[in-house]
């Protein structure tokens, strides 16, 4: 088992830094993910995750006014013959477990005009990557988005 | 990437032509353009996405907002969206409420 870090960035979880986070992820995907459709889905999942973290950091009364730090890291994870491109976030905001494994999928058969639109971001995260994990560790929320690196990822392009 | 928005209104429909990314940062700009329209009496809205690279859930919510405000019998067309954007729209069930076409000629 081995890990190769491809790049990382750290800044205050604020919309003021949105372009910086977004540019970092877009560049990482452009450099490392060959297949356009896979890259699009990873960007979609990343965008939903980061916007949720920033919203939670700035809407939550407990963290409002204080600086929540968001770190984004990309790594290549090798385990046996299987390799994964892993995009991770670590933030110092309030503990929020999205309970991905227990979350019911949204009912896409129900008319979207009539149904509640909440949970769409989390749904898109789950639908867009092969695996998503959450962990609360040492007062940090830690998320990881996993996609197989078998055919889609060009190994080892660092930022 | 920034979002540019052009709104053209005629007697029977409104066409909104977008270029760039519709993401968390830029979707509020689209929403404000939609809010400015008289959606409750609009029979047809055309969203031209031919020059759009990316649509997040924030962009989808703006589209849902428009459809919710429009009359029940109205039509919202999404024109020229990429394969990836169509997949996202379909996956969320929004595809059941709007019409997806390749170009305005198909309307």
CSV table of N, CA and C in Angstrom, one decimal, chain A residues 15 18-19 22-23 35-37 40-41 43-44 47-48 51 55 106-115 117-121 123-124 127-128, chain B residues 1 21-26 53-58 60-61 63-64 67-69 72 82 84-85 87-88 90-98:
chain,number,residue,atom,x,y,z
A,15,UNK,N,-16.2,32.1,0.8
A,15,UNK,CA,-16.5,32.3,-0.6
A,15,UNK,C,-15.4,33.2,-1.2
A,18,UNK,N,-13.2,31.0,-2.9
A,18,UNK,CA,-13.8,30.1,-3.8
A,18,UNK,C,-13.0,29.8,-5.1
A,19,UNK,N,-12.6,30.9,-5.7
A,19,UNK,CA,-11.9,30.8,-7.0
A,19,UNK,C,-10.6,30.0,-6.8
A,22,UNK,N,-11.4,26.3,-6.4
A,22,UNK,CA,-12.0,25.8,-7.6
A,22,UNK,C,-10.8,25.7,-8.7
A,23,UNK,N,-10.0,26.7,-8.8
A,23,UNK,CA,-8.9,26.6,-9.7
A,23,UNK,C,-7.9,25.5,-9.4
A,35,UNK,N,-10.1,11.0,-18.7
A,35,UNK,CA,-11.4,10.8,-19.3
A,35,UNK,C,-12.3,12.0,-18.9
A,36,UNK,N,-12.9,12.7,-19.9
A,36,UNK,CA,-13.6,13.9,-19.6
A,36,UNK,C,-14.8,13.7,-18.7
A,37,UNK,N,-15.5,12.6,-18.9
A,37,UNK,CA,-16.7,12.3,-18.1
A,37,UNK,C,-16.4,12.1,-16.7
A,40,UNK,N,-15.4,15.4,-15.1
A,40,UNK,CA,-16.6,16.2,-14.8
A,40,UNK,C,-17.2,15.8,-13.5
A,41,UNK,N,-17.4,14.5,-13.3
A,41,UNK,CA,-18.1,14.0,-12.1
A,41,UNK,C,-17.3,14.3,-10.9
A,43,UNK,N,-15.2,16.8,-10.5
A,43,UNK,CA,-15.4,18.2,-10.2
A,43,UNK,C,-16.7,18.5,-9.6
A,44,UNK,N,-17.8,17.8,-10.1
A,44,UNK,CA,-19.1,18.0,-9.5
A,44,UNK,C,-19.1,17.6,-8.1
A,47,UNK,N,-17.1,20.2,-6.0
A,47,UNK,CA,-17.8,21.4,-5.9
A,47,UNK,C,-18.9,21.4,-4.8
A,48,UNK,N,-19.7,20.3,-4.9
A,48,UNK,CA,-20.8,20.1,-3.9
A,48,UNK,C,-20.2,20.0,-2.5
A,51,UNK,N,-18.7,23.5,-1.4
A,51,UNK,CA,-19.7,24.5,-1.1
A,51,UNK,C,-20.4,24.2,0.2
A,55,UNK,N,-20.5,26.7,3.3
A,55,UNK,CA,-21.8,27.1,3.8
A,55,UNK,C,-21.9,26.8,5.3
A,106,UNK,N,-32.5,10.2,-3.2
A,106,UNK,CA,-33.7,11.0,-3.5
A,106,UNK,C,-34.5,10.3,-4.5
A,107,UNK,N,-35.8,10.6,-4.4
A,107,UNK,CA,-36.8,9.9,-5.3
A,107,UNK,C,-36.9,10.7,-6.6
A,108,UNK,N,-36.1,10.2,-7.6
A,108,UNK,CA,-36.0,10.9,-8.9
A,108,UNK,C,-37.3,10.7,-9.7
A,109,UNK,N,-38.1,9.8,-9.3
A,109,UNK,CA,-39.4,9.5,-10.0
A,109,UNK,C,-40.4,10.6,-9.7
A,110,UNK,N,-40.3,11.1,-8.4
A,110,UNK,CA,-41.2,12.1,-8.0
A,110,UNK,C,-41.0,13.4,-8.8
A,111,UNK,N,-42.0,14.1,-9.2
A,111,UNK,CA,-41.9,15.3,-9.9
A,111,UNK,C,-41.0,16.3,-9.1
A,112,UNK,N,-39.9,16.7,-9.8
A,112,UNK,CA,-39.0,17.6,-9.1
A,112,UNK,C,-39.6,19.0,-8.7
A,113,UNK,N,-40.6,19.3,-9.5
A,113,UNK,CA,-41.3,20.6,-9.2
A,113,UNK,C,-42.0,20.6,-7.8
A,114,UNK,N,-42.5,19.4,-7.5
A,114,UNK,CA,-43.3,19.2,-6.3
A,114,UNK,C,-42.4,18.7,-5.1
A,115,UNK,N,-41.3,18.2,-5.3
A,115,UNK,CA,-40.6,17.6,-4.2
A,115,UNK,C,-39.6,18.6,-3.6
A,117,UNK,N,-36.2,20.1,-2.6
A,117,UNK,CA,-34.9,20.0,-3.4
A,117,UNK,C,-33.7,19.8,-2.5
A,118,UNK,N,-33.9,19.8,-1.2
A,118,UNK,CA,-32.8,19.6,-0.2
A,118,UNK,C,-32.1,18.3,-0.4
A,119,UNK,N,-30.8,18.2,-0.1
A,119,UNK,CA,-30.1,17.0,-0.2
A,119,UNK,C,-29.5,16.7,-1.6
A,120,UNK,N,-29.8,17.6,-2.5
A,120,UNK,CA,-29.3,17.4,-3.9
A,120,UNK,C,-27.8,17.3,-4.0
A,121,UNK,N,-27.1,18.2,-3.3
A,121,UNK,CA,-25.7,18.2,-3.3
A,121,UNK,C,-25.1,16.9,-2.8
A,123,UNK,N,-26.5,14.0,-2.7
A,123,UNK,CA,-26.9,13.0,-3.7
A,123,UNK,C,-25.9,13.0,-4.9
A,124,UNK,N,-25.6,14.2,-5.4
A,124,UNK,CA,-24.7,14.3,-6.5
A,124,UNK,C,-23.3,13.8,-6.1
A,127,UNK,N,-23.4,10.0,-6.2
A,127,UNK,CA,-23.6,9.5,-7.5
A,127,UNK,C,-22.4,9.7,-8.4
A,128,UNK,N,-21.5,10.6,-8.1
A,128,UNK,CA,-20.5,11.0,-9.0
A,128,UNK,C,-19.2,10.4,-8.8
B,1,UNK,N,-14.6,29.7,-13.5
B,1,UNK,CA,-14.8,30.5,-14.7
B,1,UNK,C,-16.0,31.3,-14.6
B,21,UNK,N,-19.4,28.7,-16.5
B,21,UNK,CA,-19.7,27.7,-15.5
B,21,UNK,C,-20.9,28.2,-14.6
B,22,UNK,N,-21.9,27.4,-14.4
B,22,UNK,CA,-23.0,27.7,-13.4
B,22,UNK,C,-22.7,26.9,-12.2
B,23,UNK,N,-22.0,27.6,-11.2
B,23,UNK,CA,-21.6,26.9,-10.0
B,23,UNK,C,-22.1,27.6,-8.8
B,24,UNK,N,-21.6,27.3,-7.6
B,24,UNK,CA,-22.0,27.9,-6.4
B,24,UNK,C,-21.8,29.4,-6.4
B,25,UNK,N,-20.8,29.8,-7.0
B,25,UNK,CA,-20.5,31.3,-7.0
B,25,UNK,C,-21.3,32.0,-8.0
B,26,UNK,N,-21.6,31.4,-9.2
B,26,UNK,CA,-22.2,32.2,-10.3
B,26,UNK,C,-23.7,31.9,-10.4
B,53,UNK,N,-19.9,25.0,-19.6
B,53,UNK,CA,-19.0,23.9,-19.4
B,53,UNK,C,-19.4,23.0,-18.2
B,54,UNK,N,-20.1,23.6,-17.2
B,54,UNK,CA,-20.4,22.9,-16.0
B,54,UNK,C,-21.6,23.5,-15.3
B,55,UNK,N,-22.4,22.6,-14.7
B,55,UNK,CA,-23.6,23.0,-13.9
B,55,UNK,C,-23.6,22.2,-12.6
B,56,UNK,N,-23.6,22.9,-11.5
B,56,UNK,CA,-23.6,22.2,-10.2
B,56,UNK,C,-25.1,22.2,-9.7
B,57,UNK,N,-25.3,21.7,-8.5
B,57,UNK,CA,-26.6,21.6,-7.9
B,57,UNK,C,-27.2,23.0,-7.8
B,58,UNK,N,-26.3,24.0,-7.5
B,58,UNK,CA,-26.8,25.4,-7.4
B,58,UNK,C,-27.5,25.9,-8.7
B,60,UNK,N,-28.8,23.8,-11.0
B,60,UNK,CA,-30.0,23.0,-11.1
B,60,UNK,C,-31.1,23.6,-10.3
B,61,UNK,N,-30.8,24.1,-9.1
B,61,UNK,CA,-31.8,24.7,-8.2
B,61,UNK,C,-32.4,25.9,-8.8
B,63,UNK,N,-32.8,26.4,-12.1
B,63,UNK,CA,-33.7,25.9,-13.1
B,63,UNK,C,-35.0,25.4,-12.5
B,64,UNK,N,-34.9,24.7,-11.4
B,64,UNK,CA,-36.1,24.2,-10.7
B,64,UNK,C,-36.9,25.4,-10.2
B,67,UNK,N,-38.9,26.7,-13.1
B,67,UNK,CA,-40.0,25.9,-13.5
B,67,UNK,C,-41.2,25.9,-12.5
B,68,UNK,N,-40.8,26.0,-11.2
B,68,UNK,CA,-41.8,26.1,-10.1
B,68,UNK,C,-42.6,27.3,-10.2
B,69,UNK,N,-42.0,28.4,-10.7
B,69,UNK,CA,-42.7,29.7,-10.7
B,69,UNK,C,-43.6,29.8,-12.0
B,72,UNK,N,-48.2,25.9,-14.9
B,72,UNK,CA,-48.2,24.5,-15.0
B,72,UNK,C,-48.0,24.0,-16.4
B,82,UNK,N,-24.2,19.9,-22.8
B,82,UNK,CA,-23.3,18.8,-23.0
B,82,UNK,C,-23.8,17.5,-22.4
B,84,UNK,N,-22.4,15.6,-20.3
B,84,UNK,CA,-22.3,15.5,-18.8
B,84,UNK,C,-23.4,16.3,-18.1
B,85,UNK,N,-23.7,17.4,-18.6
B,85,UNK,CA,-24.8,18.3,-18.0
B,85,UNK,C,-26.1,17.5,-18.1
B,87,UNK,N,-26.6,14.4,-18.3
B,87,UNK,CA,-26.5,13.2,-17.4
B,87,UNK,C,-26.9,13.7,-16.0
B,88,UNK,N,-26.4,14.8,-15.6
B,88,UNK,CA,-26.7,15.4,-14.2
B,88,UNK,C,-28.1,15.7,-14.1
B,90,UNK,N,-30.6,14.5,-15.8
B,90,UNK,CA,-31.4,13.2,-15.9
B,90,UNK,C,-31.3,12.5,-14.5
B,91,UNK,N,-30.1,12.4,-14.0
B,91,UNK,CA,-29.9,11.7,-12.7
B,91,UNK,C,-30.7,12.2,-11.6
B,92,UNK,N,-30.9,13.5,-11.6
B,92,UNK,CA,-31.7,14.2,-10.5
B,92,UNK,C,-33.2,14.1,-10.7
B,93,UNK,N,-33.6,13.7,-11.8
B,93,UNK,CA,-35.1,13.7,-12.1
B,93,UNK,C,-35.6,15.0,-12.7
B,94,UNK,N,-34.7,16.0,-12.8
B,94,UNK,CA,-35.2,17.2,-13.4
B,94,UNK,C,-35.6,17.1,-14.9
B,95,UNK,N,-35.0,16.1,-15.5
B,95,UNK,CA,-35.3,15.8,-16.9
B,95,UNK,C,-36.8,15.5,-17.2
B,96,UNK,N,-37.5,15.1,-16.1
B,96,UNK,CA,-38.9,14.8,-16.3
B,96,UNK,C,-39.8,16.1,-16.4
B,97,UNK,N,-39.2,17.2,-15.9
B,97,UNK,CA,-40.0,18.4,-15.8
B,97,UNK,C,-39.6,19.4,-16.9
B,98,UNK,N,-38.6,19.2,-17.6
B,98,UNK,CA,-38.1,20.1,-18.7
B,98,UNK,C,-38.0,19.4,-20.0
